[in-house]
mmCIF file of C-alpha atoms (C1' of nucleotides) in Angstrom:
data_model
loop_
_atom_site.group_PDB
_atom_site.id
_atom_site.type_symbol
_atom_site.label_atom_id
_atom_site.label_comp_id
_atom_site.label_asym_id
_atom_site.label_seq_id
_atom_site.Cartn_x
_atom_site.Cartn_y
_atom_site.Cartn_z
ATOM 1 C CA MET A 17 -33.057 39.352 -48.625
ATOM 2 C CA PRO A 18 -33.525 35.529 -49.191
ATOM 3 C CA ASP A 19 -30.364 33.486 -49.943
ATOM 4 C CA SER A 20 -29.426 35.153 -53.093
ATOM 5 C CA GLU A 21 -26.500 36.598 -51.297
ATOM 6 C CA ASP A 22 -25.845 33.822 -49.051
ATOM 7 C CA LEU A 23 -24.150 31.358 -51.429
ATOM 8 C CA MET A 24 -20.754 30.542 -51.723
ATOM 9 C CA SER A 25 -18.529 29.047 -54.302
ATOM 10 C CA ILE A 26 -16.631 25.850 -53.315
ATOM 11 C CA ARG A 27 -13.446 28.272 -53.668
ATOM 12 C CA GLN A 28 -14.859 30.873 -51.402
ATOM 13 C CA MET A 29 -15.417 28.188 -48.890
ATOM 14 C CA CYS A 30 -11.767 27.090 -48.639
ATOM 15 C CA ALA A 31 -10.292 30.533 -48.422
ATOM 16 C CA ALA A 32 -12.662 31.104 -45.775
ATOM 17 C CA TYR A 33 -12.512 27.910 -43.655
ATOM 18 C CA ASP A 34 -8.383 26.823 -44.709
ATOM 19 C CA VAL A 35 -9.883 23.374 -46.076
ATOM 20 C CA THR A 36 -9.761 22.035 -49.924
ATOM 21 C CA PRO A 37 -12.063 21.214 -52.404
ATOM 22 C CA ARG A 38 -11.614 17.513 -51.737
ATOM 23 C CA THR A 39 -12.754 17.885 -47.786
ATOM 24 C CA LEU A 40 -15.876 19.650 -48.792
ATOM 25 C CA ARG A 41 -16.578 17.281 -51.628
ATOM 26 C CA PHE A 42 -15.840 14.413 -48.761
ATOM 27 C CA TYR A 43 -18.151 15.584 -46.359
ATOM 28 C CA GLU A 44 -20.379 15.822 -48.796
ATOM 29 C CA SER A 45 -20.333 12.655 -49.813
ATOM 30 C CA LYS A 46 -20.397 11.714 -46.186
ATOM 31 C CA GLU A 47 -23.578 13.465 -45.401
ATOM 32 C CA LEU A 48 -22.197 16.292 -43.304
ATOM 33 C CA LEU A 49 -22.891 18.676 -45.855
ATOM 34 C CA PHE A 50 -25.722 19.452 -48.288
ATOM 35 C CA PRO A 51 -24.904 21.993 -50.979
ATOM 36 C CA VAL A 52 -27.002 22.815 -53.280
ATOM 37 C CA ARG A 53 -26.367 22.822 -56.986
ATOM 38 C CA GLU A 54 -26.137 25.206 -60.043
ATOM 39 C CA GLY A 55 -25.909 23.076 -62.827
ATOM 40 C CA GLN A 56 -22.699 21.079 -61.844
ATOM 41 C CA LYS A 57 -21.510 23.051 -59.642
ATOM 42 C CA ARG A 58 -22.062 23.213 -55.669
ATOM 43 C CA LEU A 59 -23.449 26.395 -53.758
ATOM 44 C CA PHE A 60 -23.069 26.352 -49.871
ATOM 45 C CA THR A 61 -25.723 27.692 -47.500
ATOM 46 C CA LYS A 62 -25.206 29.611 -44.572
ATOM 47 C CA SER A 63 -26.221 26.189 -43.165
ATOM 48 C CA ASP A 64 -23.540 24.459 -44.449
ATOM 49 C CA ARG A 65 -21.064 26.891 -43.543
ATOM 50 C CA ALA A 66 -22.437 27.159 -39.606
ATOM 51 C CA ARG A 67 -22.123 22.662 -40.079
ATOM 52 C CA LEU A 68 -18.768 23.362 -41.220
ATOM 53 C CA LYS A 69 -17.419 25.333 -38.239
ATOM 54 C CA LEU A 70 -19.295 22.524 -36.248
ATOM 55 C CA ILE A 71 -17.106 19.707 -37.635
ATOM 56 C CA LEU A 72 -13.761 21.484 -37.829
ATOM 57 C CA ARG A 73 -14.299 22.285 -34.120
ATOM 58 C CA GLY A 74 -15.412 18.752 -33.596
ATOM 59 C CA LYS A 75 -12.442 17.370 -35.400
ATOM 60 C CA ARG A 76 -10.237 19.270 -33.103
ATOM 61 C CA PHE A 77 -11.800 17.256 -29.942
ATOM 62 C CA GLY A 78 -10.861 13.776 -31.766
ATOM 63 C CA PHE A 79 -14.482 13.086 -32.939
ATOM 64 C CA SER A 80 -15.092 11.056 -36.048
ATOM 65 C CA LEU A 81 -16.441 12.195 -38.669
ATOM 66 C CA GLU A 82 -19.515 9.698 -38.280
ATOM 67 C CA GLU A 83 -19.754 10.801 -34.517
ATOM 68 C CA ILE A 84 -20.123 14.470 -35.564
ATOM 69 C CA ARG A 85 -22.589 13.524 -38.175
ATOM 70 C CA GLN A 86 -24.892 12.341 -35.293
ATOM 71 C CA LEU A 87 -23.671 15.200 -33.349
ATOM 72 C CA LEU A 88 -24.947 17.201 -36.346
ATOM 73 C CA GLU A 89 -28.927 15.689 -36.461
ATOM 74 C CA LEU A 90 -29.292 17.566 -33.038
ATOM 75 C CA TYR A 91 -29.022 21.093 -34.965
ATOM 76 C CA ASN A 92 -31.772 19.574 -37.817
ATOM 77 C CA ILE A 93 -34.424 18.457 -35.145
ATOM 78 C CA GLY A 94 -37.023 20.430 -36.694
ATOM 79 C CA ASP A 95 -38.145 17.326 -39.051
ATOM 80 C CA GLN A 96 -37.696 14.225 -36.948
ATOM 81 C CA GLN A 97 -39.932 11.963 -35.143
ATOM 82 C CA GLN A 98 -40.563 11.851 -32.024
ATOM 83 C CA THR A 99 -38.555 8.192 -30.968
ATOM 84 C CA GLN A 100 -35.944 9.738 -33.854
ATOM 85 C CA LEU A 101 -35.568 12.637 -31.245
ATOM 86 C CA GLN A 102 -35.316 10.961 -28.363
ATOM 87 C CA ARG A 103 -32.568 9.109 -29.570
ATOM 88 C CA THR A 104 -30.854 11.641 -30.526
ATOM 89 C CA TYR A 105 -31.116 13.604 -27.073
ATOM 90 C CA GLU A 106 -29.899 10.305 -25.872
ATOM 91 C CA ILE A 107 -26.641 10.268 -27.721
ATOM 92 C CA ALA A 108 -26.221 13.875 -27.221
ATOM 93 C CA GLN A 109 -26.498 13.427 -23.278
ATOM 94 C CA ASP A 110 -23.684 10.642 -23.637
ATOM 95 C CA ARG A 111 -21.400 12.972 -25.539
ATOM 96 C CA LEU A 112 -21.600 15.596 -23.398
ATOM 97 C CA ALA A 113 -20.574 13.462 -20.425
ATOM 98 C CA ASP A 114 -17.586 12.405 -22.287
ATOM 99 C CA MET A 115 -16.580 15.805 -22.674
ATOM 100 C CA GLU A 116 -16.894 16.308 -19.519
ATOM 101 C CA ARG A 117 -15.089 13.424 -18.242
ATOM 102 C CA GLN A 118 -12.074 14.500 -21.010
ATOM 103 C CA ARG A 119 -12.186 18.127 -19.680
ATOM 104 C CA ALA A 120 -11.455 16.594 -16.150
ATOM 105 C CA GLU A 121 -8.632 14.466 -17.224
ATOM 106 C CA LEU A 122 -7.437 17.106 -19.443
ATOM 107 C CA ASP A 123 -7.467 19.625 -15.881
ATOM 108 C CA GLU A 124 -5.262 16.665 -14.269
ATOM 109 C CA ALA A 125 -2.700 16.199 -17.332
ATOM 110 C CA ILE A 126 -2.327 19.980 -17.311
ATOM 111 C CA ALA A 127 -1.440 20.393 -13.658
ATOM 112 C CA GLU A 128 0.937 17.602 -13.956
ATOM 113 C CA LEU A 129 2.507 18.679 -17.180
ATOM 114 C CA ARG A 130 2.952 21.901 -15.184
ATOM 115 C CA GLU A 131 4.660 20.586 -12.258
ATOM 116 C CA GLN A 132 6.915 18.578 -14.445
ATOM 117 C CA LEU A 133 8.125 21.718 -16.333
ATOM 118 C CA ASP A 134 8.733 23.306 -12.853
ATOM 119 C CA TRP A 135 11.186 20.796 -11.894
ATOM 120 C CA GLY A 136 12.489 20.972 -15.444
ATOM 121 C CA ALA A 137 13.226 24.646 -14.944
ATOM 122 C CA LYS A 138 14.837 24.088 -11.984
ATOM 123 C CA ILE A 139 17.271 21.634 -13.378
ATOM 124 C CA ILE A 140 18.100 23.980 -16.233
ATOM 125 C CA ALA A 141 18.867 26.951 -13.802
ATOM 126 C CA SER A 142 20.884 24.365 -11.722
ATOM 127 C CA MET A 143 22.675 23.338 -15.120
ATOM 128 C CA ASN A 144 23.184 26.622 -15.795
ATOM 129 C CA GLN A 145 24.738 27.815 -12.284
ATOM 130 C CA ALA A 146 27.222 24.972 -12.735
ATOM 131 C CA LYS A 147 28.330 25.747 -15.983
ATOM 132 C CA LYS A 148 28.971 29.448 -14.378
ATOM 133 C CA ALA A 149 31.258 28.034 -11.786
ATOM 134 C CA ALA A 150 33.217 26.220 -14.240
ATOM 135 C CA GLU A 151 34.017 29.103 -16.035
ATOM 136 C CA MET B 14 12.633 -5.403 -2.662
ATOM 137 C CA PRO B 15 14.094 -5.189 -5.922
ATOM 138 C CA ASP B 16 12.125 -5.498 -9.340
ATOM 139 C CA SER B 17 11.706 -9.324 -9.234
ATOM 140 C CA GLU B 18 8.088 -8.841 -8.399
ATOM 141 C CA ASP B 19 7.739 -5.879 -10.620
ATOM 142 C CA LEU B 20 7.482 -7.332 -13.802
ATOM 143 C CA MET B 21 4.151 -8.649 -15.425
ATOM 144 C CA SER B 22 3.422 -10.722 -18.671
ATOM 145 C CA ILE B 23 2.203 -9.187 -21.824
ATOM 146 C CA ARG B 24 -0.996 -11.374 -20.735
ATOM 147 C CA GLN B 25 -0.931 -9.441 -17.334
ATOM 148 C CA MET B 26 -0.719 -6.462 -19.062
ATOM 149 C CA CYS B 27 -2.947 -7.208 -21.355
ATOM 150 C CA ALA B 28 -5.947 -8.186 -18.728
ATOM 151 C CA ALA B 29 -4.977 -5.042 -16.486
ATOM 152 C CA TYR B 30 -4.653 -2.237 -19.151
ATOM 153 C CA ASP B 31 -7.349 -3.397 -21.822
ATOM 154 C CA VAL B 32 -5.024 -3.699 -24.609
ATOM 155 C CA THR B 33 -4.209 -6.341 -27.059
ATOM 156 C CA PRO B 34 -0.591 -8.150 -26.760
ATOM 157 C CA ARG B 35 -0.252 -6.457 -30.740
ATOM 158 C CA THR B 36 -1.080 -3.231 -29.128
ATOM 159 C CA LEU B 37 1.761 -3.465 -26.775
ATOM 160 C CA ARG B 38 4.319 -5.170 -29.060
ATOM 161 C CA PHE B 39 3.447 -2.226 -31.485
ATOM 162 C CA TYR B 40 4.188 0.243 -28.714
ATOM 163 C CA GLU B 41 7.666 -1.295 -28.217
ATOM 164 C CA SER B 42 8.674 -0.952 -31.931
ATOM 165 C CA LYS B 43 7.779 2.105 -31.787
ATOM 166 C CA GLU B 44 9.726 3.163 -28.591
ATOM 167 C CA LEU B 45 6.897 3.739 -26.242
ATOM 168 C CA LEU B 46 7.844 0.874 -23.882
ATOM 169 C CA PHE B 47 10.793 -0.841 -23.118
ATOM 170 C CA PRO B 48 10.126 -4.387 -21.645
ATOM 171 C CA VAL B 49 13.303 -6.073 -20.384
ATOM 172 C CA ARG B 50 13.365 -10.225 -21.990
ATOM 173 C CA GLU B 51 13.412 -13.075 -20.035
ATOM 174 C CA GLY B 52 14.602 -15.607 -23.035
ATOM 175 C CA GLN B 53 12.361 -14.367 -26.041
ATOM 176 C CA LYS B 54 9.672 -13.406 -23.283
ATOM 177 C CA ARG B 55 8.429 -9.542 -22.578
ATOM 178 C CA LEU B 56 8.621 -8.364 -19.422
ATOM 179 C CA PHE B 57 6.931 -5.202 -18.382
ATOM 180 C CA THR B 58 8.431 -3.030 -15.531
ATOM 181 C CA LYS B 59 6.893 -0.415 -13.343
ATOM 182 C CA SER B 60 8.172 2.331 -15.642
ATOM 183 C CA ASP B 61 6.306 0.306 -18.293
ATOM 184 C CA ARG B 62 3.171 0.528 -16.432
ATOM 185 C CA ALA B 63 3.605 4.781 -15.964
ATOM 186 C CA ARG B 64 4.369 5.050 -19.520
ATOM 187 C CA LEU B 65 1.402 3.195 -20.693
ATOM 188 C CA LYS B 66 -0.751 5.103 -18.555
ATOM 189 C CA LEU B 67 0.312 8.126 -19.987
ATOM 190 C CA ILE B 68 0.100 6.730 -23.152
ATOM 191 C CA LEU B 69 -3.841 5.446 -23.064
ATOM 192 C CA ARG B 70 -4.884 9.436 -21.401
ATOM 193 C CA GLY B 71 -2.389 10.753 -24.506
ATOM 194 C CA LYS B 72 -4.421 8.998 -26.874
ATOM 195 C CA ARG B 73 -8.032 10.243 -25.422
ATOM 196 C CA PHE B 74 -7.069 13.630 -26.150
ATOM 197 C CA GLY B 75 -6.084 12.825 -29.501
ATOM 198 C CA PHE B 76 -2.480 13.286 -29.750
ATOM 199 C CA SER B 77 -0.913 10.474 -32.014
ATOM 200 C CA LEU B 78 1.951 8.149 -30.419
ATOM 201 C CA GLU B 79 4.763 9.908 -32.044
ATOM 202 C CA GLU B 80 3.738 13.312 -29.646
ATOM 203 C CA ILE B 81 3.199 11.036 -27.095
ATOM 204 C CA ARG B 82 6.683 9.634 -27.707
ATOM 205 C CA GLN B 83 8.084 13.576 -27.670
ATOM 206 C CA LEU B 84 6.378 13.875 -23.873
ATOM 207 C CA LEU B 85 7.342 11.036 -22.462
ATOM 208 C CA GLU B 86 10.904 12.149 -22.777
ATOM 209 C CA LEU B 87 9.794 14.786 -20.302
ATOM 210 C CA TYR B 88 9.558 11.530 -18.062
ATOM 211 C CA ASN B 89 12.907 10.530 -18.906
ATOM 212 C CA ILE B 90 14.873 14.086 -18.699
ATOM 213 C CA GLY B 91 17.667 12.658 -16.380
ATOM 214 C CA ASP B 92 19.910 10.866 -18.693
ATOM 215 C CA GLN B 93 19.871 14.215 -21.538
ATOM 216 C CA GLN B 94 22.098 16.499 -22.122
ATOM 217 C CA GLN B 95 21.535 20.699 -21.632
ATOM 218 C CA THR B 96 20.553 21.377 -25.323
ATOM 219 C CA GLN B 97 18.495 18.512 -25.706
ATOM 220 C CA LEU B 98 16.393 18.772 -22.426
ATOM 221 C CA GLN B 99 16.073 22.871 -23.402
ATOM 222 C CA ARG B 100 14.219 21.509 -26.632
ATOM 223 C CA THR B 101 11.896 19.314 -24.816
ATOM 224 C CA TYR B 102 10.892 21.908 -22.069
ATOM 225 C CA GLU B 103 10.186 23.656 -24.979
ATOM 226 C CA ILE B 104 7.961 20.780 -26.817
ATOM 227 C CA ALA B 105 6.313 20.313 -23.362
ATOM 228 C CA GLN B 106 5.460 24.223 -22.868
ATOM 229 C CA ASP B 107 3.841 24.410 -26.591
ATOM 230 C CA ARG B 108 1.996 21.373 -25.888
ATOM 231 C CA LEU B 109 0.436 22.802 -22.296
ATOM 232 C CA ALA B 110 -0.860 25.806 -24.489
ATOM 233 C CA ASP B 111 -2.272 23.418 -26.998
ATOM 234 C CA MET B 112 -4.080 21.372 -24.180
ATOM 235 C CA GLU B 113 -4.844 24.858 -22.556
ATOM 236 C CA ARG B 114 -6.235 26.065 -25.560
ATOM 237 C CA GLN B 115 -8.249 22.628 -26.406
ATOM 238 C CA ARG B 116 -9.546 23.111 -22.515
ATOM 239 C CA ALA B 117 -11.105 26.721 -23.779
ATOM 240 C CA GLU B 118 -12.575 25.185 -26.555
ATOM 241 C CA LEU B 119 -14.206 21.957 -24.835
ATOM 242 C CA ASP B 120 -15.726 24.342 -21.953
ATOM 243 C CA GLU B 121 -17.024 26.723 -24.801
ATOM 244 C CA ALA B 122 -18.697 23.681 -26.734
ATOM 245 C CA ILE B 123 -20.141 21.861 -23.621
ATOM 246 C CA ALA B 124 -21.731 25.189 -23.113
ATOM 247 C CA GLU B 125 -22.988 25.172 -26.687
ATOM 248 C CA LEU B 126 -23.962 21.438 -25.993
ATOM 249 C CA ARG B 127 -25.803 21.758 -22.977
ATOM 250 C CA GLU B 128 -28.365 24.701 -24.393
ATOM 251 C CA GLN B 129 -28.998 22.485 -26.931
ATOM 252 C CA LEU B 130 -29.844 19.848 -24.827
ATOM 253 C CA ASP B 131 -32.153 22.007 -23.164
ATOM 254 C CA TRP B 132 -33.713 22.979 -26.556
ATOM 255 C CA GLY B 133 -34.575 19.588 -26.875
ATOM 256 C CA ALA B 134 -35.612 18.772 -23.431
ATOM 257 C CA LYS B 135 -38.071 21.315 -23.752
ATOM 258 C CA ILE B 136 -39.172 20.322 -27.576
ATOM 259 C CA ILE B 137 -39.496 16.734 -26.411
ATOM 260 C CA ALA B 138 -41.962 18.324 -23.269
ATOM 261 C CA SER B 139 -44.038 19.915 -25.770
ATOM 262 C CA MET B 140 -44.703 17.347 -28.123
ATOM 263 C CA ASN B 141 -45.410 15.065 -24.907
ATOM 264 C CA GLN B 142 -48.117 17.741 -24.000
ATOM 265 C CA ALA B 143 -49.470 17.662 -27.493
ATOM 266 C CA LYS B 144 -49.788 13.694 -27.601
ATOM 267 C CA LYS B 145 -51.312 13.924 -24.125
ATOM 268 C CA ALA B 146 -53.585 16.722 -25.191
ATOM 269 C CA ALA B 147 -54.737 14.468 -28.229
ATOM 270 C CA GLU B 148 -55.778 11.466 -26.539
ATOM 271 C "C1'" DA C 19 -10.629 31.155 -81.214
ATOM 272 C "C1'" DG C 20 -7.056 30.075 -77.930
ATOM 273 C "C1'" DT C 21 -6.158 29.254 -73.183
ATOM 274 C "C1'" DA C 22 -6.253 29.812 -68.299
ATOM 275 C "C1'" DA C 23 -8.977 29.380 -63.969
ATOM 276 C "C1'" DA C 24 -12.763 26.549 -61.815
ATOM 277 C "C1'" DG C 25 -15.348 22.775 -61.821
ATOM 278 C "C1'" DC C 26 -16.770 17.862 -61.955
ATOM 279 C "C1'" DT C 27 -15.925 12.934 -61.380
ATOM 280 C "C1'" DT C 28 -13.530 8.347 -61.059
ATOM 281 C "C1'" DA C 29 -10.378 5.792 -58.953
ATOM 282 C "C1'" DC C 30 -6.052 4.681 -56.755
ATOM 283 C "C1'" DG C 31 -2.595 6.344 -53.407
ATOM 284 C "C1'" DT C 32 -0.956 7.052 -48.481
ATOM 285 C "C1'" DT C 33 -0.739 7.404 -43.021
ATOM 286 C "C1'" DG C 34 -1.479 6.028 -38.605
ATOM 287 C "C1'" DA C 35 -2.450 2.534 -35.553
ATOM 288 C "C1'" DC C 36 -3.533 -1.333 -35.176
ATOM 289 C "C1'" DG C 37 -6.200 -6.688 -36.901
ATOM 290 C "C1'" DT C 38 -5.386 -11.059 -38.154
ATOM 291 C "C1'" DA C 39 -3.256 -15.184 -39.874
ATOM 292 C "C1'" DA C 40 0.514 -18.213 -40.924
ATOM 293 C "C1'" DG C 41 3.851 -20.799 -39.062
ATOM 294 C "C1'" DC C 42 7.378 -21.637 -35.161
ATOM 295 C "C1'" DG C 43 9.165 -22.627 -30.082
ATOM 296 C "C1'" DT C 44 8.233 -24.402 -25.423
ATOM 297 C "C1'" DA C 45 6.312 -25.354 -20.873
ATOM 298 C "C1'" DA C 46 2.747 -27.536 -18.319
ATOM 299 C "C1'" DC C 47 -1.584 -30.571 -17.579
ATOM 300 C "C1'" DG C 48 -4.179 -34.967 -18.775
ATOM 301 C "C1'" DC D 17 2.904 -37.944 -25.526
ATOM 302 C "C1'" DG D 18 -0.452 -35.398 -27.555
ATOM 303 C "C1'" DT D 19 -2.504 -31.006 -27.191
ATOM 304 C "C1'" DT D 20 -4.131 -26.773 -25.213
ATOM 305 C "C1'" DA D 21 -1.860 -21.832 -23.383
ATOM 306 C "C1'" DC D 22 1.125 -18.655 -24.084
ATOM 307 C "C1'" DG D 23 4.616 -16.098 -26.414
ATOM 308 C "C1'" DC D 24 7.393 -15.079 -30.563
ATOM 309 C "C1'" DT D 25 8.169 -12.910 -35.442
ATOM 310 C "C1'" DT D 26 7.143 -11.746 -40.121
ATOM 311 C "C1'" DA D 27 3.991 -9.574 -42.923
ATOM 312 C "C1'" DC D 28 0.027 -8.683 -45.530
ATOM 313 C "C1'" DG D 29 -4.880 -6.663 -44.714
ATOM 314 C "C1'" DT D 30 -8.176 -2.701 -42.929
ATOM 315 C "C1'" DC D 31 -10.292 1.515 -41.714
ATOM 316 C "C1'" DA D 32 -10.664 6.598 -41.730
ATOM 317 C "C1'" DA D 33 -9.849 10.795 -43.821
ATOM 318 C "C1'" DC D 34 -8.514 12.691 -46.873
ATOM 319 C "C1'" DG D 35 -4.721 13.516 -51.195
ATOM 320 C "C1'" DT D 36 -3.547 12.997 -55.978
ATOM 321 C "C1'" DA D 37 -3.850 12.094 -60.490
ATOM 322 C "C1'" DA D 38 -6.284 11.650 -64.785
ATOM 323 C "C1'" DG D 39 -9.752 12.974 -68.022
ATOM 324 C "C1'" DC D 40 -13.712 15.842 -69.101
ATOM 325 C "C1'" DT D 41 -16.786 20.776 -68.969
ATOM 326 C "C1'" DT D 42 -18.050 25.436 -68.673
ATOM 327 C "C1'" DT D 43 -16.751 30.169 -68.157
ATOM 328 C "C1'" DA D 44 -13.866 34.012 -68.573
ATOM 329 C "C1'" DC D 45 -10.381 36.612 -70.494
ATOM 330 C "C1'" DT D 46 -7.762 38.564 -74.515
#
DNA sequence: AGTAAAGCTTACGTTGACGTAAGCGTAACG
DNA sequence: CGTTACGCTTACGTCAACGTAAGCTTTACT
């Protein structure tokens, strides 16, 4: 089975990934997706869907579309020249380092927020105590 | 020692935290910072500096300034009424859950990126092999 | 044949987070 | 006393990431 079954219309994509048509066209214009055409109409391949998942995840981390586009090149390594590939490899390493720094900070922030919440919980409890005593 | 020594000019702030004056004024206008005034001039307190650190960290996680403003209320709990406090507490809990979800995703993404990098390293190595053999 | 649904292109609008320029005050330096 | 440095306000500009509206096709009913 080739990719005959493998193609999705823009509406199907929108339903499947909870995005608007505009968003998909916009991503194509920015060369993040490469749907094939049947006449005028876009048809999205399995590969487009894989890329879209990565795009949406990247966005949740606050990466810009341009950064995501560079990351996506990693998944396209097959047809690159070596120097290009080397460059992409370096970008990805930097990004990985960024993500690990971000993870460390996130851990710290979570810990602090937890403390703060414990403190807040105590205060709320003591206010309830006071209220009860006043009745 | 009161806060006599505790105050910084806008330039000092910029140097210390690597932001522009515009940014600090903007944060004030959005009620994220509350510098005192000496005549016209802004003077930033220790409390402003603590807030600024939190703002900058929040930004690295992709939080919007408005979200950050709400989080900062947590650090101001002292003078709130209980219902307000309860509300803030809930917001913080949601935010904590968000952050933990984000951390889980980040872990996943890091793992995948690592795999991808290993793969890329192998390819680069084999290309070097081929190049060597061709000489 | 009529019309509703899905798709397309072109192009202007919007929001957040500042950048940047204009014009003014004042304080210190040479 | 001129000018350089720092600071202020007001206000228009910008960039990313789409939203939204207009106007035109093609396909699918009924």
